[in-house]
Tab-separated table of C-alpha atoms and ligand atoms in Angstrom:
chain	number	residue	atom	x	y	z
A	1405	VAL	CA	174.740	-76.552	106.584
A	1406	SER	CA	173.019	-79.437	109.106
A	1407	GLY	CA	173.648	-82.957	108.943
A	1408	PRO	CA	176.565	-84.211	107.932
A	1409	ALA	CA	179.613	-81.669	108.510
A	1410	LEU	CA	179.965	-80.144	105.148
A	1411	LYS	CA	182.317	-77.960	105.378
A	1412	PRO	CA	181.722	-74.112	103.260
A	1413	PRO	CA	184.154	-73.989	100.681
A	1414	ALA	CA	187.215	-72.947	100.958
A	1415	GLY	CA	188.268	-69.020	99.926
A	1416	VAL	CA	184.499	-67.837	99.975
A	1417	THR	CA	183.111	-65.910	102.022
A	1418	VAL	CA	180.234	-67.507	103.465
A	1419	LEU	CA	177.717	-65.450	106.652
A	1420	PHE	CA	175.430	-67.664	108.524
A	1421	ASP	CA	172.343	-66.165	109.639
A	1422	GLU	CA	172.599	-62.859	107.486
A	1423	PRO	CA	169.654	-60.629	107.726
A	1424	LEU	CA	168.925	-59.194	104.249
A	1425	ALA	CA	167.067	-56.333	104.726
A	1426	GLY	CA	170.972	-54.612	104.252
A	1427	TRP	CA	171.574	-55.958	100.606
A	1428	THR	CA	168.185	-55.018	99.512
A	1429	SER	CA	166.730	-51.459	98.566
A	1430	PHE	CA	163.354	-52.042	100.017
A	1431	GLY	CA	165.717	-52.458	103.251
A	1432	ILE	CA	163.367	-55.056	104.567
A	1433	GLY	CA	164.319	-59.220	105.208
A	1434	GLY	CA	164.950	-61.908	107.686
A	1435	PRO	CA	167.846	-63.484	107.314
A	1436	ALA	CA	169.521	-65.715	104.492
A	1437	GLU	CA	170.897	-69.593	106.049
A	1438	ILE	CA	173.590	-69.027	104.049
A	1439	LEU	CA	174.832	-66.353	102.301
A	1440	CYS	CA	177.377	-66.518	99.423
A	1441	LEU	CA	179.179	-64.373	98.480
A	1442	PRO	CA	181.924	-65.750	95.327
A	1443	THR	CA	183.875	-64.288	93.849
A	1444	ASP	CA	185.258	-64.936	90.402
A	1445	GLU	CA	183.101	-68.400	88.172
A	1446	ASP	CA	185.250	-70.760	89.809
A	1447	GLN	CA	183.884	-70.064	93.506
A	1448	LEU	CA	180.721	-69.898	91.957
A	1449	ARG	CA	180.583	-73.653	90.335
A	1450	GLN	CA	182.180	-74.406	94.172
A	1451	VAL	CA	179.294	-72.805	96.743
A	1452	LEU	CA	176.301	-74.931	93.931
A	1453	ASP	CA	178.596	-78.342	94.532
A	1454	TRP	CA	178.057	-77.303	98.092
A	1455	ALA	CA	174.856	-76.766	97.795
A	1456	ARG	CA	173.497	-80.271	95.730
A	1457	GLN	CA	175.966	-82.047	98.703
A	1458	ALA	CA	173.877	-80.660	101.070
A	1459	GLY	CA	170.850	-80.250	98.997
A	1460	ARG	CA	169.505	-77.347	99.973
A	1461	PRO	CA	167.494	-75.264	97.857
A	1462	VAL	CA	169.826	-71.482	96.311
A	1463	THR	CA	168.605	-68.426	95.579
A	1464	VAL	CA	170.768	-65.888	93.304
A	1465	LEU	CA	170.093	-61.727	94.138
A	1466	GLY	CA	172.143	-59.242	92.439
A	1467	GLY	CA	171.276	-55.728	93.091
A	1468	GLY	CA	168.063	-56.830	95.984
A	1469	SER	CA	166.182	-53.442	94.547
A	1470	ASN	CA	163.055	-56.058	92.616
A	1471	VAL	CA	162.583	-58.171	95.879
A	1472	LEU	CA	160.694	-58.688	98.837
A	1473	ILE	CA	162.296	-60.787	101.103
A	1474	SER	CA	159.662	-62.551	103.757
A	1475	ASP	CA	160.546	-60.985	108.050
A	1476	ARG	CA	160.622	-65.594	108.374
A	1477	GLY	CA	163.914	-65.641	106.363
A	1478	VAL	CA	165.207	-67.770	103.675
A	1479	PRO	CA	165.976	-71.517	103.745
A	1480	GLY	CA	169.236	-73.023	101.541
A	1481	LEU	CA	171.446	-70.344	99.977
A	1482	VAL	CA	171.776	-67.202	98.967
A	1483	ILE	CA	174.145	-66.292	96.116
A	1484	ILE	CA	175.026	-62.324	95.604
A	1485	LEU	CA	176.488	-61.575	93.095
A	1486	ARG	CA	178.874	-58.712	92.964
A	1487	GLN	CA	182.594	-57.487	93.594
A	1488	GLY	CA	184.018	-59.780	91.167
A	1489	PHE	CA	181.222	-60.085	88.510
A	1490	ASP	CA	181.659	-56.591	87.623
A	1491	ARG	CA	184.250	-56.580	84.618
A	1492	ILE	CA	183.009	-54.285	81.844
A	1493	SER	CA	184.800	-55.018	78.470
A	1494	HIS	CA	183.282	-53.355	74.638
A	1495	GLN	CA	183.956	-53.432	71.146
A	1496	PRO	CA	182.868	-51.041	68.728
A	1497	LEU	CA	180.294	-54.001	65.238
A	1498	GLY	CA	181.027	-50.804	62.664
A	1499	PRO	CA	181.087	-47.676	62.696
A	1500	GLU	CA	177.289	-47.114	64.264
A	1501	GLU	CA	176.676	-50.103	66.897
A	1502	VAL	CA	178.173	-51.832	69.884
A	1503	LEU	CA	178.915	-54.916	72.034
A	1504	ILE	CA	179.097	-54.831	75.542
A	1505	ARG	CA	180.113	-57.450	77.682
A	1506	ALA	CA	178.877	-56.686	81.279
A	1507	GLY	CA	179.414	-59.162	84.291
A	1508	ALA	CA	176.038	-60.448	86.107
A	1509	GLY	CA	176.930	-57.787	89.649
A	1510	PHE	CA	177.684	-54.770	87.151
A	1511	SER	CA	175.881	-51.843	88.394
A	1512	SER	CA	173.403	-50.383	86.278
A	1513	GLY	CA	173.932	-46.566	87.244
A	1514	ARG	CA	178.052	-47.229	86.154
A	1515	LEU	CA	176.607	-49.125	82.111
A	1516	VAL	CA	174.669	-45.998	82.443
A	1517	SER	CA	177.078	-43.732	83.142
A	1518	LEU	CA	178.865	-45.069	80.266
A	1519	ALA	CA	176.097	-45.063	77.558
A	1520	GLY	CA	176.012	-40.995	78.952
A	1521	GLU	CA	180.720	-41.411	78.565
A	1522	HIS	CA	180.448	-43.501	75.528
A	1523	GLY	CA	177.008	-42.673	73.178
A	1524	TRP	CA	175.682	-46.014	73.666
A	1525	LEU	CA	172.356	-44.420	72.785
A	1526	ASP	CA	170.587	-47.473	73.617
A	1527	LEU	CA	171.104	-47.860	76.874
A	1528	ALA	CA	169.981	-44.603	78.487
A	1529	PHE	CA	166.486	-45.744	78.880
A	1530	LEU	CA	168.203	-47.648	82.001
A	1531	ALA	CA	168.444	-44.459	84.067
A	1532	GLY	CA	167.675	-44.117	87.535
A	1533	VAL	CA	166.976	-47.794	87.032
A	1534	PRO	CA	169.558	-49.276	90.359
A	1535	GLY	CA	170.818	-53.248	90.728
A	1536	SER	CA	172.531	-55.178	88.414
A	1537	ILE	CA	172.726	-55.681	83.907
A	1538	GLY	CA	171.981	-59.362	85.453
A	1539	GLY	CA	169.068	-58.820	87.357
A	1540	ALA	CA	167.767	-56.301	85.455
A	1541	ALA	CA	167.950	-58.932	82.690
A	1542	VAL	CA	166.347	-61.272	84.237
A	1543	VAL	CA	163.196	-59.138	85.368
A	1544	ASN	CA	162.840	-57.283	81.742
A	1545	ALA	CA	164.050	-54.328	82.994
A	1546	GLY	CA	162.616	-51.733	80.832
A	1547	ALA	CA	160.845	-47.555	80.959
A	1548	ALA	CA	158.547	-45.594	78.714
A	1549	GLU	CA	162.039	-45.832	76.659
A	1550	GLY	CA	162.899	-49.111	75.811
A	1551	TRP	CA	163.092	-52.578	77.331
A	1552	MET	CA	166.091	-55.115	78.314
A	1553	SER	CA	164.993	-57.145	75.950
A	1554	ASP	CA	164.897	-54.786	73.390
A	1555	VAL	CA	168.932	-55.051	73.479
A	1556	VAL	CA	170.652	-58.183	74.984
A	1557	GLN	CA	172.555	-59.805	72.408
A	1558	GLY	CA	172.860	-62.858	74.184
A	1559	LEU	CA	173.310	-64.659	77.793
A	1560	ARG	CA	176.061	-65.993	79.599
A	1561	VAL	CA	174.811	-68.396	82.431
A	1562	LEU	CA	175.031	-71.426	85.332
A	1563	ASN	CA	173.729	-74.555	85.720
A	1564	GLY	CA	173.523	-76.480	88.964
A	1565	GLN	CA	175.883	-78.549	88.481
A	1566	GLY	CA	177.727	-75.535	87.389
A	1567	ARG	CA	178.316	-75.918	83.468
A	1568	SER	CA	178.129	-72.579	81.588
A	1569	ARG	CA	176.922	-72.024	78.336
A	1570	ARG	CA	175.190	-69.186	76.305
A	1571	LEU	CA	172.152	-68.759	75.281
A	1572	ASP	CA	171.493	-66.308	72.805
A	1573	ARG	CA	169.322	-63.845	71.937
A	1574	ALA	CA	166.527	-66.115	69.484
A	1575	GLU	CA	166.356	-68.337	72.551
A	1576	LEU	CA	165.084	-65.898	74.902
A	1577	ASP	CA	161.961	-65.764	76.506
A	1578	TYR	CA	161.371	-62.452	76.797
A	1579	THR	CA	158.189	-61.610	78.628
A	1580	TYR	CA	156.961	-58.123	79.582
A	1581	ARG	CA	159.815	-57.775	82.405
A	1582	CYS	CA	159.926	-61.574	83.090
A	1583	LEU	CA	163.170	-63.625	81.186
A	1584	ARG	CA	161.585	-67.325	81.454
A	1585	LEU	CA	164.465	-69.669	82.638
A	1586	ASP	CA	165.014	-72.197	84.149
A	1587	PRO	CA	165.653	-71.881	87.856
A	1588	ASP	CA	169.218	-73.385	88.442
A	1589	LYS	CA	170.416	-71.211	85.689
A	1590	ILE	CA	172.863	-68.223	87.167
A	1591	VAL	CA	173.440	-65.345	84.460
A	1592	VAL	CA	177.226	-64.501	84.873
A	1593	GLU	CA	177.739	-62.469	82.085
A	1594	VAL	CA	175.083	-60.259	80.154
A	1595	GLU	CA	176.347	-59.019	76.215
A	1596	LEU	CA	174.292	-56.327	75.238
A	1597	LYS	CA	174.367	-53.846	71.646
A	1598	SER	CA	173.374	-50.089	71.173
A	1599	ARG	CA	174.339	-47.680	68.411
A	1600	LEU	CA	176.240	-45.382	68.557
A	1601	ALA	CA	174.814	-42.063	69.194
A	1602	GLU	CA	176.778	-38.585	70.191
A	1603	PRO	CA	177.686	-38.736	74.188
A	1604	GLY	CA	176.505	-35.156	74.422
A	1605	THR	CA	173.034	-35.797	73.503
A	1606	VAL	CA	173.258	-39.502	75.107
A	1607	SER	CA	174.169	-37.454	78.284
A	1608	GLN	CA	171.295	-34.979	77.991
A	1609	MET	CA	168.656	-37.682	77.430
A	1610	ILE	CA	169.957	-39.616	80.236
A	1611	GLY	CA	169.839	-35.990	82.124
A	1612	ARG	CA	165.790	-35.445	81.763
A	1613	TRP	CA	164.744	-39.502	82.473
A	1614	LEU	CA	166.767	-38.358	85.723
A	1615	LYS	CA	165.177	-35.663	86.399
A	1616	ARG	CA	161.313	-36.414	85.811
A	1617	ARG	CA	161.834	-39.239	87.716
A	1618	ARG	CA	163.165	-37.335	91.083
A	1619	VAL	CA	159.898	-35.011	89.969
A	1620	ARG	CA	157.346	-38.194	89.691
A	1621	GLN	CA	158.793	-41.042	91.610
A	1622	PRO	CA	159.339	-40.790	95.781
A	1623	GLY	CA	162.570	-40.590	97.174
A	1624	GLY	CA	164.691	-41.076	100.636
A	1625	ALA	CA	162.449	-44.561	101.484
A	1626	GLY	CA	163.293	-46.987	100.367
A	1627	SER	CA	161.207	-49.071	98.110
A	1628	ALA	CA	161.133	-51.781	95.183
A	1629	GLY	CA	160.668	-49.263	92.763
A	1630	CYS	CA	156.826	-49.456	90.635
A	1631	PHE	CA	154.790	-52.990	92.633
A	1632	PHE	CA	152.785	-54.086	90.145
A	1633	LYS	CA	153.228	-54.534	86.650
A	1634	ASN	CA	150.894	-51.973	84.653
A	1635	PRO	CA	147.299	-53.617	82.742
A	1636	PRO	CA	147.255	-52.887	79.542
A	1637	ARG	CA	147.005	-49.465	78.618
A	1638	ASP	CA	146.556	-48.647	81.441
A	1639	SER	CA	149.071	-47.545	84.844
A	1640	ALA	CA	148.745	-49.838	87.989
A	1641	GLY	CA	149.657	-46.016	89.354
A	1642	ARG	CA	146.321	-44.449	88.527
A	1643	LEU	CA	143.926	-47.235	89.331
A	1644	ILE	CA	145.742	-47.400	93.201
A	1645	GLU	CA	145.440	-43.263	93.278
A	1646	ALA	CA	141.895	-43.974	91.936
A	1647	VAL	CA	140.462	-45.905	94.793
A	1648	GLY	CA	142.028	-44.051	97.800
A	1649	LEU	CA	144.529	-45.294	98.611
A	1650	LYS	CA	147.385	-42.818	98.223
A	1651	GLY	CA	149.077	-42.506	101.084
A	1652	ARG	CA	147.857	-45.417	103.045
A	1653	ARG	CA	149.862	-46.960	105.898
A	1654	CYS	CA	150.385	-50.436	107.254
A	1655	GLY	CA	153.118	-50.199	110.705
A	1656	ALA	CA	156.407	-48.312	109.041
A	1657	ALA	CA	155.115	-49.373	105.489
A	1658	MET	CA	153.038	-46.926	103.400
A	1659	ILE	CA	151.287	-46.876	99.381
A	1660	SER	CA	153.681	-43.664	98.875
A	1661	ASP	CA	151.617	-40.336	97.924
A	1662	VAL	CA	154.379	-38.974	95.700
A	1663	HIS	CA	153.854	-42.573	93.545
A	1664	ALA	CA	151.086	-45.002	94.330
A	1665	ASN	CA	152.814	-47.709	92.459
A	1666	PHE	CA	155.286	-47.523	95.241
A	1667	ILE	CA	155.260	-48.760	98.409
A	1668	VAL	CA	157.646	-47.272	100.581
A	1669	ASN	CA	159.369	-48.489	103.839
A	1670	LEU	CA	159.228	-45.473	106.022
A	1671	GLY	CA	162.052	-47.542	108.420
A	1672	ARG	CA	161.187	-50.428	109.964
A	1673	ALA	CA	158.953	-51.614	107.963
A	1674	ARG	CA	158.121	-55.927	107.901
A	1675	ALA	CA	157.526	-57.584	104.255
A	1676	ALA	CA	153.943	-58.714	106.412
A	1677	ASP	CA	153.640	-55.226	106.862
A	1678	VAL	CA	153.956	-54.447	102.900
A	1679	MET	CA	151.685	-57.547	102.021
A	1680	VAL	CA	148.978	-55.379	103.901
A	1681	LEU	CA	148.447	-52.786	101.315
A	1682	ALA	CA	149.138	-54.600	98.431
A	1683	GLU	CA	147.022	-57.671	99.050
A	1684	ARG	CA	144.396	-53.702	100.217
A	1685	ALA	CA	145.621	-52.818	96.666
A	1686	ARG	CA	144.550	-55.423	94.797
A	1687	THR	CA	141.005	-55.844	96.368
A	1688	GLU	CA	140.377	-52.473	95.473
A	1689	VAL	CA	140.981	-52.442	92.762
A	1690	TRP	CA	139.316	-55.815	91.470
A	1691	ILE	CA	136.341	-54.726	93.520
A	1692	ARG	CA	136.172	-51.161	91.041
A	1693	PHE	CA	137.913	-51.983	87.958
A	1694	GLY	CA	137.556	-55.408	87.197
A	1695	ILE	CA	141.410	-55.509	86.967
A	1696	GLU	CA	143.477	-57.575	88.891
A	1697	LEU	CA	147.327	-56.733	89.755
A	1698	GLU	CA	150.231	-59.243	89.259
A	1699	PRO	CA	153.217	-57.964	91.071
A	1700	GLU	CA	156.518	-56.729	89.694
A	1701	VAL	CA	157.991	-57.172	93.399
A	1702	ARG	CA	159.360	-61.007	93.068
A	1703	PHE	CA	158.813	-61.788	96.918
A	1704	LEU	CA	162.122	-64.317	97.844
A	1705	GLY	CA	161.558	-67.171	101.273
A	1706	ARG	CA	159.168	-67.718	103.650
A	1707	GLY	CA	155.611	-68.121	103.616
A	1708	ARG	CA	155.151	-66.974	99.326
A	1709	GLU	CA	152.171	-69.476	99.846
A	1710	LYS	CA	150.091	-67.085	101.473
A	1711	TRP	CA	149.618	-64.766	98.795
A	1712	PRO	CA	148.212	-67.366	95.907
A	1713	TRP	CA	148.851	-64.494	93.976
A	1714	LEU	CA	151.849	-64.188	94.011
B	331	FAD	C1	164.028	-46.134	93.115
B	331	FAD	C2	163.884	-47.304	92.103
B	331	FAD	C3	163.183	-47.177	90.316
B	331	FAD	C4	163.227	-49.137	89.845
B	331	FAD	N1	162.827	-48.542	88.581
B	331	FAD	C5	162.003	-49.128	87.704
B	331	FAD	C6	162.315	-49.189	86.401
B	331	FAD	O1	161.648	-48.327	86.246
B	331	FAD	N2	162.117	-50.204	85.699
B	331	FAD	C7	162.207	-51.278	86.095
B	331	FAD	O2	162.654	-52.147	85.771
B	331	FAD	N3	163.024	-51.806	87.224
B	331	FAD	C8	162.723	-49.954	88.294
B	331	FAD	N4	162.465	-51.226	89.557
B	331	FAD	C9	163.613	-52.398	90.060
B	331	FAD	C10	164.538	-52.632	89.877
B	331	FAD	O3	165.446	-51.754	89.721
B	331	FAD	C11	165.005	-53.522	88.193
B	331	FAD	O4	164.299	-54.603	88.107
B	331	FAD	C12	166.371	-53.949	88.699
B	331	FAD	O5	166.618	-54.489	87.288
B	331	FAD	C13	166.376	-55.592	89.383
B	331	FAD	O6	167.649	-55.737	89.197
B	331	FAD	P1	168.748	-56.456	90.512
B	331	FAD	O7	169.730	-57.017	90.310
B	331	FAD	O8	169.186	-54.995	91.641
B	331	FAD	O9	168.227	-57.164	90.701
B	331	FAD	P2	166.918	-58.635	92.034
B	331	FAD	O10	166.420	-57.469	92.843
B	331	FAD	O11	168.180	-58.418	92.540
B	331	FAD	O12	166.862	-59.560	91.498
B	331	FAD	C14	165.172	-60.105	90.969
B	331	FAD	C15	164.677	-60.845	90.393
B	331	FAD	O13	165.955	-60.999	89.521
B	331	FAD	C16	167.106	-62.541	89.952
B	331	FAD	N5	168.290	-62.710	90.039
B	331	FAD	C17	169.103	-61.849	89.701
B	331	FAD	N6	170.224	-61.713	89.505
B	331	FAD	C18	170.349	-63.199	89.244
B	331	FAD	C19	171.202	-64.012	87.606
B	331	FAD	N7	172.092	-63.827	87.924
B	331	FAD	N8	171.304	-64.728	87.678
B	331	FAD	C20	169.766	-65.072	87.950
B	331	FAD	N9	168.367	-64.709	88.216
B	331	FAD	C21	168.884	-63.432	88.682
B	331	FAD	C22	166.651	-62.766	91.265
B	331	FAD	O14	166.212	-63.723	91.212
B	331	FAD	C23	165.434	-62.686	91.519
B	331	FAD	O15	164.017	-63.148	91.467
B	331	FAD	C24	163.477	-49.837	90.381
B	331	FAD	C25	163.550	-50.277	91.746
B	331	FAD	C26	163.990	-48.602	92.369
B	331	FAD	C27	163.391	-48.944	93.831
């Protein structure tokens, strides 16, 4: 933070000019001006105070698996919630249901493993979705078998002043891959409800869905999952494939030849390369089908204004 010397909060890990590529599943992205890794709510409050006093913007990341970070990096503070925000507890709600409370930084993959162990039927849909449960709640992550909005009972959030509040399910404005949340709100805890089933049955479902993903989705290369939202009653992957863009490259970025709605990083791709491909796919699909694809991946950082459709 430039200007009057404002000291970072004591005890919080703070990294200056930290490249963000390694903090994302795409493996792409310039530096965070300041990266903060608070390990509890008290530290998070101190970081928010610091940002407020220094007048710097705040961006939050969970697993970084649904974002494309600008090559020019992210101004202000980037706060990553992982270690310390990864607690979980569960309590039965009668014989057939369970309530789970997970810290925002709890990994969705670990939650799926627990769902298999305990028979948490309604959380099995997250099989193969990387990232944190806080991120999943904010983007309304989902698959054919379910969405976060089906299972979230409430969220605990901190606002820019560090005040904590519980938002009940009834207050949450969920739509397809979106939760309308005030920009200064940070999710710190997610409450989930699930029906209970035979653990063996749930594990088998999870196994089946993971196998299906291994066949249908590109493995190995970096990506952020599906780049575009599916238009109503259609699939973005089908449309992009139909305009002949499967396998198209720009630099080290490629429209996957396995699933055309995935843009993959073959090595040292830049965000600009990914955006050239995304724009090309959008334009061709618009010309051929008159359908406007909307991004599912969130672009964060400098230069966003270059792509008004983001
Ligand atoms: C191989 C692969 C497969 C995928 N499959 C799917 C799929 O089937 N379905 C699906 O929906 N997604 C899928 N994704 C995308 C992604 O994994 C999910 O959307 C995931 O739930 C995002 O969680 P995250 O923690 O990584 O979020 P991030 O990418 O870290 O953040 C996503 C957004 O949420 C905000 N955010 C994150 N945490 C918080 C918080 N605590 N408080 C406030 N805001 C926050 C960020 O600012 C950002 O705008 C896939 C991705 C990959 C790489």
